[in-house]
PDB file of C-alpha atoms in Angstrom:
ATOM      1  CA  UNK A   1     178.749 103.107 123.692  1.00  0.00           C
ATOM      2  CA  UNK A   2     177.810 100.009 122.959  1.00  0.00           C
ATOM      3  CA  UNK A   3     178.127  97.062 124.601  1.00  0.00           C
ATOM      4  CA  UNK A   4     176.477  93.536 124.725  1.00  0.00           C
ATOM      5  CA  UNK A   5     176.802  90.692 127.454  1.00  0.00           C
ATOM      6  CA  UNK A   6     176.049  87.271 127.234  1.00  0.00           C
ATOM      7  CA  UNK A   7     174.927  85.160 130.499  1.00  0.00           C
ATOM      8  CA  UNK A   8     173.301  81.678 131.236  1.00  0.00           C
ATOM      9  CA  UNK A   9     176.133  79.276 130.115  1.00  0.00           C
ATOM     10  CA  UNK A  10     177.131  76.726 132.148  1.00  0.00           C
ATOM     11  CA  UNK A  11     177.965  72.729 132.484  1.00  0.00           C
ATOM     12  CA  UNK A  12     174.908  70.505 131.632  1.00  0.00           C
ATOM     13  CA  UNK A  13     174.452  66.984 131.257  1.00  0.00           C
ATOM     14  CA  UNK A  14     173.811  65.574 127.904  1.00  0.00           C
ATOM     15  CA  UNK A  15     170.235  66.130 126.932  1.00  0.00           C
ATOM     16  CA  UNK A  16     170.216  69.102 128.736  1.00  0.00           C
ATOM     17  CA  UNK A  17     168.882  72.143 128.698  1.00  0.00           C
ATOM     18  CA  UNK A  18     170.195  76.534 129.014  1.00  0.00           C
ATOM     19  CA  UNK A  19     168.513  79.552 128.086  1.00  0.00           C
ATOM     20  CA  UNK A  20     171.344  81.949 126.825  1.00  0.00           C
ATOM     21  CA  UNK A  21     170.338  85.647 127.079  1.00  0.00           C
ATOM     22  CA  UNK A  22     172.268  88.898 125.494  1.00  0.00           C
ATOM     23  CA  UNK A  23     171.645  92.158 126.728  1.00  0.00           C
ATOM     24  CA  UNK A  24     172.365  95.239 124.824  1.00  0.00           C
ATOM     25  CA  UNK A  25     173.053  98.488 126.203  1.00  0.00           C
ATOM     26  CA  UNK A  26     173.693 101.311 123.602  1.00  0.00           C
ATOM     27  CA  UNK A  27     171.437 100.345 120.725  1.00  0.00           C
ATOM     28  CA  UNK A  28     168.377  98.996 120.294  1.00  0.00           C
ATOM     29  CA  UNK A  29     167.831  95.512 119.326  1.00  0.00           C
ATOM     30  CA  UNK A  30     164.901  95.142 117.719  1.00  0.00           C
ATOM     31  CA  UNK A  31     166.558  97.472 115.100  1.00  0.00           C
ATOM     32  CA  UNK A  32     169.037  95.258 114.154  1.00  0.00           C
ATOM     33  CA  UNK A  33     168.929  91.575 113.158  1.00  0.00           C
ATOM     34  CA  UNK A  34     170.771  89.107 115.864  1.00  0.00           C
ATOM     35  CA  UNK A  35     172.542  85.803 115.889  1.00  0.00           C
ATOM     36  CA  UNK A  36     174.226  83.594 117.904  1.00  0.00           C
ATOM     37  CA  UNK A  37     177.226  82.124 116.983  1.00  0.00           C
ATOM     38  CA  UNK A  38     180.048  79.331 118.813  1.00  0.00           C
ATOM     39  CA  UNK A  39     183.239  78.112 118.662  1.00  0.00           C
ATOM     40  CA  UNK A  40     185.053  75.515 119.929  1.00  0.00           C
ATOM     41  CA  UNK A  41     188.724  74.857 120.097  1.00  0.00           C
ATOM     42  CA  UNK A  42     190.419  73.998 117.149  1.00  0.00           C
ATOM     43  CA  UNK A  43     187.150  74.333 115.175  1.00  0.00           C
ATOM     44  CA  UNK A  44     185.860  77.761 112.814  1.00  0.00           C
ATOM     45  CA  UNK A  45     183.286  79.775 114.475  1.00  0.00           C
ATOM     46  CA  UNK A  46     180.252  78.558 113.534  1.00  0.00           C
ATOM     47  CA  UNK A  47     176.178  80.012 113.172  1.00  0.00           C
ATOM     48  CA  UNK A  48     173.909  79.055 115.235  1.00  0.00           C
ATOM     49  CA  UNK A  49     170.580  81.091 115.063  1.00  0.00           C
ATOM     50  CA  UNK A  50     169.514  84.519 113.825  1.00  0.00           C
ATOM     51  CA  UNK A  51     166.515  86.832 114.145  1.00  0.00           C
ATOM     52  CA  UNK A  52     165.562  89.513 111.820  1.00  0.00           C
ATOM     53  CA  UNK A  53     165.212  92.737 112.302  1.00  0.00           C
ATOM     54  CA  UNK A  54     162.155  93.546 110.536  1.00  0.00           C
ATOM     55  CA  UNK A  55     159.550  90.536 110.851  1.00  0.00           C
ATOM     56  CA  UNK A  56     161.731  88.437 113.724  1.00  0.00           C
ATOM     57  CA  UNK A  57     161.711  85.714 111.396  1.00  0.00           C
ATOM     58  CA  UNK A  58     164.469  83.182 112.717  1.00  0.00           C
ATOM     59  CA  UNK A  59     167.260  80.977 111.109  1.00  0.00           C
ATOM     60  CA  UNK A  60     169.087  78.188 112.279  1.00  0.00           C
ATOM     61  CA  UNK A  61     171.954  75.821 111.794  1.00  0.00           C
ATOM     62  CA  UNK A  62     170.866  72.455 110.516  1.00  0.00           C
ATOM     63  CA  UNK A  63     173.295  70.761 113.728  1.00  0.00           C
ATOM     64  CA  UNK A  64     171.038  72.470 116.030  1.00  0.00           C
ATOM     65  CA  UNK A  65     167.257  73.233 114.185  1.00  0.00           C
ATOM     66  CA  UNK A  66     164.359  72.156 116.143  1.00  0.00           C
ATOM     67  CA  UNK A  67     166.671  71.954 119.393  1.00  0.00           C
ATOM     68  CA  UNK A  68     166.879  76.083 119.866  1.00  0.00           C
ATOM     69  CA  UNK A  69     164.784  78.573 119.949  1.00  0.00           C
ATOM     70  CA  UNK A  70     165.411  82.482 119.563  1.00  0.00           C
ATOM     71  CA  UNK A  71     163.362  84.931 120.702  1.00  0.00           C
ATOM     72  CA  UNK A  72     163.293  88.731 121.457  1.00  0.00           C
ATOM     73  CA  UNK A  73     162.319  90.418 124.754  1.00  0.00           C
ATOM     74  CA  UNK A  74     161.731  94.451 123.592  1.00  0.00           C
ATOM     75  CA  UNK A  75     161.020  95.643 126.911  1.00  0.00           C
ATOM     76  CA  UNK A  76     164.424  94.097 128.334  1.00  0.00           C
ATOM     77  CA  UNK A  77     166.204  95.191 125.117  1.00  0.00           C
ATOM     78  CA  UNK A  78     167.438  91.380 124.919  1.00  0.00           C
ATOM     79  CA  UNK A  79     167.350  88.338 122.671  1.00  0.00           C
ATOM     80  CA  UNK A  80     167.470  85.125 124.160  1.00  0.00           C
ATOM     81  CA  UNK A  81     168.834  81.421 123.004  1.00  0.00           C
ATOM     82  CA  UNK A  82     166.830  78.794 124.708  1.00  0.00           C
ATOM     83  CA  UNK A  83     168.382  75.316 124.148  1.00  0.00           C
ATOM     84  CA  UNK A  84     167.307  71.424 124.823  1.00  0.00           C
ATOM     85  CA  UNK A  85     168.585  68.593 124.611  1.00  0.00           C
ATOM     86  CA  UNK A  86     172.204  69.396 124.275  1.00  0.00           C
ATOM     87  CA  UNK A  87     174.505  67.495 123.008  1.00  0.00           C
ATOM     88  CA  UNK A  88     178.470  67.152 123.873  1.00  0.00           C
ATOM     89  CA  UNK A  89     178.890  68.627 120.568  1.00  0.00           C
ATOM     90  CA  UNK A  90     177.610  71.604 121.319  1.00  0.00           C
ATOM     91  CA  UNK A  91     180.024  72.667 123.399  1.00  0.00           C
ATOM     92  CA  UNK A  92     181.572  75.844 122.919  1.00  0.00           C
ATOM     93  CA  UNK A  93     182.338  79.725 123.693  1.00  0.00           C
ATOM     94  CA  UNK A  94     178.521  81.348 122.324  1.00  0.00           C
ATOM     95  CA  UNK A  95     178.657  84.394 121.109  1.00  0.00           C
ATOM     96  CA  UNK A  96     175.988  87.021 120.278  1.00  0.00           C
ATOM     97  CA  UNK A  97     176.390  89.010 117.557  1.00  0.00           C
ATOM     98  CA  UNK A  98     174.581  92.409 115.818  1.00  0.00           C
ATOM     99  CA  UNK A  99     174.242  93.778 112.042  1.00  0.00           C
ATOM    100  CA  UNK A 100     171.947  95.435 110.046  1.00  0.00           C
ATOM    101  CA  UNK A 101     169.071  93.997 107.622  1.00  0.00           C
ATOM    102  CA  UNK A 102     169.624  90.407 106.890  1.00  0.00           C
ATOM    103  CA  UNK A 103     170.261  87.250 108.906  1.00  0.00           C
ATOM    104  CA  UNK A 104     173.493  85.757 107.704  1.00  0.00           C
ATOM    105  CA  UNK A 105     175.812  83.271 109.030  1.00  0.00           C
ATOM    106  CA  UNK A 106     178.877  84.613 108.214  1.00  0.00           C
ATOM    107  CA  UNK A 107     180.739  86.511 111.103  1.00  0.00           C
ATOM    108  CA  UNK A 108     182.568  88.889 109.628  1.00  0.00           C
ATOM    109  CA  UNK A 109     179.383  91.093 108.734  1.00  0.00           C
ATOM    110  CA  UNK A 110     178.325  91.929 112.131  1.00  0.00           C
ATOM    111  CA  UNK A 111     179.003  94.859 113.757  1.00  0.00           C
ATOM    112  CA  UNK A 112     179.236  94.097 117.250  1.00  0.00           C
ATOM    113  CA  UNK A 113     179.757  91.005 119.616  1.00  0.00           C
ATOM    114  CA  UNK A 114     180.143  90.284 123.099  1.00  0.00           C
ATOM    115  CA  UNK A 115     182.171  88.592 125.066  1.00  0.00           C
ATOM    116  CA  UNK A 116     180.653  85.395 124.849  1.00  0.00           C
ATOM    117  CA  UNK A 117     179.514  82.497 127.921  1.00  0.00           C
ATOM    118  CA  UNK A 118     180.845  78.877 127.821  1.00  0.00           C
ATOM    119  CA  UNK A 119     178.241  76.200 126.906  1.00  0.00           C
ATOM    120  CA  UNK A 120     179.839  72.312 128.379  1.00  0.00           C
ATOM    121  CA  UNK A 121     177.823  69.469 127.707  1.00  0.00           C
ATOM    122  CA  UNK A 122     179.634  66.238 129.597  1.00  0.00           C
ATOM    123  CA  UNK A 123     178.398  63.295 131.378  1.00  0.00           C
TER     124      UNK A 123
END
């Protein structure tokens, strides 16, 4: 069975920052290639990082590049999202998401997701 669960969200103040972590039970992550994605009401879900399977190279939406920072953890079988200086923006429901092979940011070609932790960024 698999199953993957998404912590660390919470309300920040702009400029702010949250680590995001997703832990997978069931499969192995370093297997697969992961991403994060978000949504926010009335908007499309939206990409927000990726890590590769095979080299951990990572990928990341131009709204949030050189603000995040994914990373793998093997022997905790989780991926993490480390964000800074958050913007209101970025609010949203963040996701984590698994596939095989190649980062893309298109969500209907991952095979699993969890069940996602709120990101609020108010003054």
């Amino acid at each position: 069975q698999v199953h993957l669960v998404e912590s660390g969200g919470g309300t920040v103040q702009p400029g702010g920052s949250l680590r995001l972590s997703c832990v997978a039970s069931g499969l192995i992550l370093s297997e697969y290639s992961v991403a994060w994605f978000r949504q926010a009401p009335g908007k499309e879900r939206q990409g927000v990082s990726c890590i590769r399977d095979t080299n951990n190279r990572t990928f990341y939406h131009d709204s949030m590049r050189g603000r995040v920072t994914t990373s793998r953890d093997l022997a905790k079988n989780t991926v993490y999202l480390q964000m800074d200086s958050l913007k209101p923006e970025d609010t949203g429901r963040y996701y984590c998401a698994v596939k095989n092979e190649e980062c893309v940011f298109v969500y209907y070609h991952y095979n699993y997701w969890g069940q996602g932790t709120q990101v609020t960024v108010s003054s």
